[in-house]
C-alpha cells in the first residue's frame, strides 16, 4: 500500500527567507503524480504544485518549487521569499496514475515570522 | 463558477442523531470524493464516486453512506452520529481519467461537525 510521510509536524521561517518542507512516499508504481496542497486558516485546500513522476524536470510555480528524487522517493517543497500569506498547513499527496484516489500525508504546519 | 460548495459549514449533533452533508460542484466533474480531516492524520478518504449513480468505499467508510443521484451533487450521510465522527469534512471533485488533466482535485471549504 502507498504511504506518504511528512516528518516535520511544524516549521517556521523568517519573512523573505527560504524554507524547505520534506515529504517521502512509498510506492511500487513507476508512474504516478505527486502534489503539494496548502490549507490556510480558512481551511480550504489549495493546490500549490504538482509533479508527474515520468518527468525528470522539477516543477516550479512562481516562488514554489520541488525537489523530486524518484529513486529516493522524496518530494520536498521549497518556498522562496516567504510571505506572511504562506503561513498554512501544507500537505504532500500522492496519486497513482491509473486510479484517482489521492493519499495525503499528515501535514506540516508552517509559520512565517515577520 | 462557484467551484465546489458544501453545506452546512458547521453543525453540532447529539450522539445517535442523523444528518446529511451536501456537496455541489459546477465544473461538470465526473469524480467526487468525501474526506475527513483529523489532527495529525491528514485527509482520509471516506467514499468516492466515479460517476452519477455510482459510489465506492474509501479508507474509512464505516458509519457513513453516500449517494450520487445527480452528477453535480454528492451527499454524505451519517445515520447514527458518534463522537468519533467529530471532524472536518471536505468534499472534492475532479475530471475522469479519460478527460485528461484529472489528477488535480478541487476542494470545497469544509464542514466542521461536532458530535456530543
Short mmCIF file of C-alpha atoms in Angstrom, two decimals:
data_model
loop_
_atom_site.label_atom_id
_atom_site.label_comp_id
_atom_site.label_asym_id
_atom_site.label_seq_id
_atom_site.Cartn_x
_atom_site.Cartn_y
_atom_site.Cartn_z
CA UNK A 1 0.00 0.00 0.00
CA UNK A 2 1.12 3.50 -0.75
CA UNK A 3 2.01 5.80 2.16
CA UNK A 4 3.04 9.42 2.41
CA UNK A 5 5.20 10.68 5.27
CA UNK A 6 5.92 14.22 6.38
CA UNK A 7 8.44 14.10 9.19
CA UNK A 8 8.18 17.77 10.19
CA UNK A 9 4.92 18.46 12.05
CA UNK A 10 5.82 22.14 12.45
CA UNK A 11 8.25 24.53 10.82
CA UNK A 12 8.89 28.25 10.91
CA UNK A 13 10.61 30.66 8.57
CA UNK A 14 11.53 34.31 8.69
CA UNK A 15 9.70 36.51 6.24
CA UNK A 16 11.61 36.81 2.93
CA UNK A 17 13.69 33.73 3.72
CA UNK A 18 13.57 30.29 2.11
CA UNK A 19 12.14 27.15 3.69
CA UNK A 20 12.02 23.53 2.56
CA UNK A 21 9.30 21.10 3.59
CA UNK A 22 10.08 17.40 3.40
CA UNK A 23 7.99 14.56 2.07
CA UNK A 24 8.74 10.92 1.41
CA UNK A 25 6.43 8.32 -0.03
CA UNK A 26 6.35 4.63 -0.60
CA UNK A 27 5.09 3.05 -3.79
CA UNK A 28 5.86 0.19 -6.13
CA UNK A 29 4.48 2.09 -9.12
CA UNK A 30 6.71 3.65 -11.74
CA UNK A 31 4.20 6.21 -12.95
CA UNK A 32 2.27 8.46 -10.59
CA UNK A 33 1.56 12.05 -9.56
CA UNK A 34 2.74 13.99 -6.53
CA UNK A 35 1.20 17.15 -5.13
CA UNK A 36 1.62 19.79 -2.51
CA UNK A 37 -1.58 21.29 -1.14
CA UNK A 38 -1.82 24.34 1.09
CA UNK A 39 -4.51 24.73 3.74
CA UNK A 40 -4.66 28.24 5.22
CA UNK A 41 -6.73 29.08 8.31
CA UNK A 42 -9.78 29.33 6.06
CA UNK A 43 -9.41 25.51 5.81
CA UNK A 44 -9.92 25.29 2.07
CA UNK A 45 -7.39 23.06 0.33
CA UNK A 46 -5.46 24.81 -2.41
CA UNK A 47 -3.24 23.07 -4.93
CA UNK A 48 0.25 24.58 -4.82
CA UNK A 49 2.20 22.43 -7.23
CA UNK A 50 2.13 19.03 -8.90
CA UNK A 51 4.76 16.73 -10.37
CA UNK A 52 4.42 13.87 -12.83
CA UNK A 53 6.75 11.03 -11.94
CA UNK A 54 7.76 10.42 -15.54
CA UNK A 55 9.12 13.97 -15.82
CA UNK A 56 12.67 14.41 -14.63
CA UNK A 57 12.42 18.17 -14.52
CA UNK A 58 11.34 19.58 -11.17
CA UNK A 59 8.07 21.51 -11.21
CA UNK A 60 8.08 25.22 -10.43
CA UNK A 61 5.26 27.67 -9.73
CA UNK A 62 6.46 31.20 -9.03
CA UNK A 63 8.07 31.10 -5.55
CA UNK A 64 7.29 27.42 -5.10
CA UNK A 65 9.50 24.64 -6.43
CA UNK A 66 10.02 20.99 -5.73
CA UNK A 67 13.00 18.70 -5.48
CA UNK A 68 11.79 15.38 -6.83
CA UNK A 69 14.11 12.46 -6.21
CA UNK A 70 12.38 9.45 -7.71
CA UNK A 71 14.90 6.83 -6.66
CA UNK A 72 14.87 8.09 -3.09
CA UNK A 73 11.07 8.55 -3.19
CA UNK A 74 11.47 12.06 -1.90
CA UNK A 75 9.41 15.11 -2.85
CA UNK A 76 10.34 18.28 -0.97
CA UNK A 77 8.76 21.71 -1.39
CA UNK A 78 10.87 24.86 -1.39
CA UNK A 79 9.25 28.20 -0.72
CA UNK A 80 11.41 31.17 -1.64
CA UNK A 81 10.97 34.74 -0.42
CA UNK A 82 8.45 33.57 2.19
CA UNK A 83 5.47 35.81 2.76
CA UNK A 84 3.07 36.11 5.68
CA UNK A 85 0.35 34.66 3.48
CA UNK A 86 2.34 31.46 3.13
CA UNK A 87 1.55 30.54 6.73
CA UNK A 88 -0.60 27.43 6.50
CA UNK A 89 -0.71 23.68 6.81
CA UNK A 90 0.99 22.01 3.86
CA UNK A 91 0.05 18.52 2.73
CA UNK A 92 2.08 16.30 0.48
CA UNK A 93 -0.06 13.92 -1.56
CA UNK A 94 0.32 11.02 -3.96
CA UNK A 95 -1.91 9.65 -6.68
CA UNK A 96 -1.41 6.53 -8.72
CA UNK A 97 -1.90 7.35 -12.39
CA UNK A 98 -4.45 4.71 -13.19
CA UNK A 99 -6.71 5.43 -10.26
CA UNK A 100 -7.97 8.71 -8.92
CA UNK A 101 -7.53 8.07 -5.21
CA UNK A 102 -5.22 10.59 -3.54
CA UNK A 103 -3.24 9.67 -0.45
CA UNK A 104 -2.31 12.54 1.83
CA UNK A 105 0.49 12.90 4.31
CA UNK A 106 -0.21 14.12 7.86
CA UNK A 107 0.77 17.71 7.08
CA UNK A 108 3.37 20.27 8.12
CA UNK A 109 2.30 23.47 9.86
CA UNK A 110 4.33 26.40 8.56
CA UNK A 111 4.60 29.65 10.49
CA UNK A 112 6.05 32.81 8.94
CA UNK A 113 7.75 35.19 11.34
CA UNK A 114 7.56 38.90 10.43
CA UNK B 1 -18.24 29.35 -11.37
CA UNK B 2 -18.73 28.68 -7.68
CA UNK B 3 -16.44 25.63 -7.85
CA UNK B 4 -17.12 23.18 -5.03
CA UNK B 5 -19.54 24.22 -2.32
CA UNK B 6 -20.51 22.46 0.89
CA UNK B 7 -23.46 22.87 3.22
CA UNK B 8 -23.65 23.30 6.12
CA UNK B 9 -20.42 24.98 7.23
CA UNK B 10 -20.80 23.91 10.84
CA UNK B 11 -23.09 21.57 12.71
CA UNK B 12 -23.45 20.21 16.22
CA UNK B 13 -25.12 16.83 16.66
CA UNK B 14 -26.01 14.68 19.60
CA UNK B 15 -24.92 11.05 19.63
CA UNK B 16 -27.38 8.97 17.65
CA UNK B 17 -28.72 11.79 15.52
CA UNK B 18 -28.56 11.67 11.76
CA UNK B 19 -27.63 14.27 9.20
CA UNK B 20 -26.66 14.75 5.58
CA UNK B 21 -23.82 16.85 4.24
CA UNK B 22 -24.27 18.24 0.77
CA UNK B 23 -21.53 18.81 -1.77
CA UNK B 24 -22.17 20.52 -5.07
CA UNK B 25 -19.85 21.27 -7.99
CA UNK B 26 -20.49 23.23 -11.14
CA UNK B 27 -17.41 22.16 -13.12
CA UNK B 28 -19.03 19.11 -14.74
CA UNK B 29 -16.56 16.82 -12.98
CA UNK B 30 -17.16 13.11 -13.16
CA UNK B 31 -15.39 12.18 -9.94
CA UNK B 32 -16.36 13.33 -6.46
CA UNK B 33 -14.93 12.50 -3.05
CA UNK B 34 -15.60 12.84 0.63
CA UNK B 35 -12.68 13.16 3.07
CA UNK B 36 -12.42 13.66 6.76
CA UNK B 37 -9.58 15.60 8.34
CA UNK B 38 -8.40 14.92 11.86
CA UNK B 39 -5.40 16.44 13.67
CA UNK B 40 -2.13 14.75 12.76
CA UNK B 41 -3.75 12.41 10.26
CA UNK B 42 -4.08 14.42 7.10
CA UNK B 43 -7.11 13.71 4.95
CA UNK B 44 -8.63 10.28 4.76
CA UNK B 45 -10.95 9.20 2.02
CA UNK B 46 -14.39 8.13 3.21
CA UNK B 47 -16.28 7.40 -0.03
CA UNK B 48 -15.96 8.45 -3.61
CA UNK B 49 -17.91 8.38 -6.83
CA UNK B 50 -16.70 7.95 -10.39
CA UNK B 51 -19.97 9.00 -11.94
CA UNK B 52 -23.65 9.63 -11.48
CA UNK B 53 -25.31 6.71 -9.76
CA UNK B 54 -22.05 5.04 -8.68
CA UNK B 55 -20.26 5.13 -5.34
CA UNK B 56 -17.41 3.23 -3.73
CA UNK B 57 -15.77 2.88 -0.35
CA UNK B 58 -12.57 4.67 0.56
CA UNK B 59 -10.24 4.17 3.50
CA UNK B 60 -12.67 4.87 6.36
CA UNK B 61 -16.24 4.20 5.13
CA UNK B 62 -17.78 2.74 8.31
CA UNK B 63 -20.60 4.79 9.77
CA UNK B 64 -21.15 6.77 6.56
CA UNK B 65 -23.29 6.39 3.48
CA UNK B 66 -23.25 8.36 0.25
CA UNK B 67 -25.39 8.96 -2.78
CA UNK B 68 -24.75 10.47 -6.21
CA UNK B 69 -28.17 10.84 -7.79
CA UNK B 70 -27.10 13.84 -9.84
CA UNK B 71 -23.70 14.41 -11.40
CA UNK B 72 -23.23 17.74 -9.67
CA UNK B 73 -24.17 16.59 -6.15
CA UNK B 74 -22.57 14.16 -3.74
CA UNK B 75 -24.27 13.57 -0.40
CA UNK B 76 -22.64 12.19 2.73
CA UNK B 77 -24.95 10.75 5.36
CA UNK B 78 -24.45 9.86 8.98
CA UNK B 79 -27.27 7.59 10.10
CA UNK B 80 -26.36 7.49 13.80
CA UNK B 81 -23.67 10.00 14.69
CA UNK B 82 -20.92 9.06 17.15
CA UNK B 83 -18.36 11.28 18.92
CA UNK B 84 -15.64 9.58 16.85
CA UNK B 85 -17.16 11.26 13.80
CA UNK B 86 -16.30 14.69 15.13
CA UNK B 87 -14.11 16.02 12.36
CA UNK B 88 -13.81 18.43 9.49
CA UNK B 89 -15.28 17.03 6.30
CA UNK B 90 -14.06 18.01 2.87
CA UNK B 91 -15.62 17.34 -0.46
CA UNK B 92 -13.56 17.35 -3.64
CA UNK B 93 -14.12 16.77 -7.33
CA UNK B 94 -12.04 16.08 -10.42
CA UNK B 95 -12.33 15.11 -14.05
CA UNK B 96 -12.19 11.46 -15.01
CA UNK B 97 -9.06 9.79 -16.30
CA UNK B 98 -10.46 9.79 -19.83
CA UNK B 99 -10.84 13.58 -19.82
CA UNK B 100 -7.18 14.27 -19.10
CA UNK B 101 -5.78 16.70 -16.53
CA UNK B 102 -7.79 14.82 -13.99
CA UNK B 103 -5.12 14.41 -11.39
CA UNK B 104 -6.00 17.71 -9.74
CA UNK B 105 -8.74 17.65 -7.17
CA UNK B 106 -10.71 20.78 -6.36
CA UNK B 107 -11.78 21.08 -2.76
CA UNK B 108 -14.73 22.65 -1.04
CA UNK B 109 -14.37 24.89 2.03
CA UNK B 110 -15.10 22.12 4.52
CA UNK B 111 -17.80 21.34 7.07
CA UNK B 112 -16.97 21.25 10.75
CA UNK B 113 -19.01 18.62 12.59
CA UNK B 114 -19.12 18.25 16.34
CA UNK B 115 -20.83 15.21 17.82
CA UNK B 116 -21.58 15.43 21.53
#
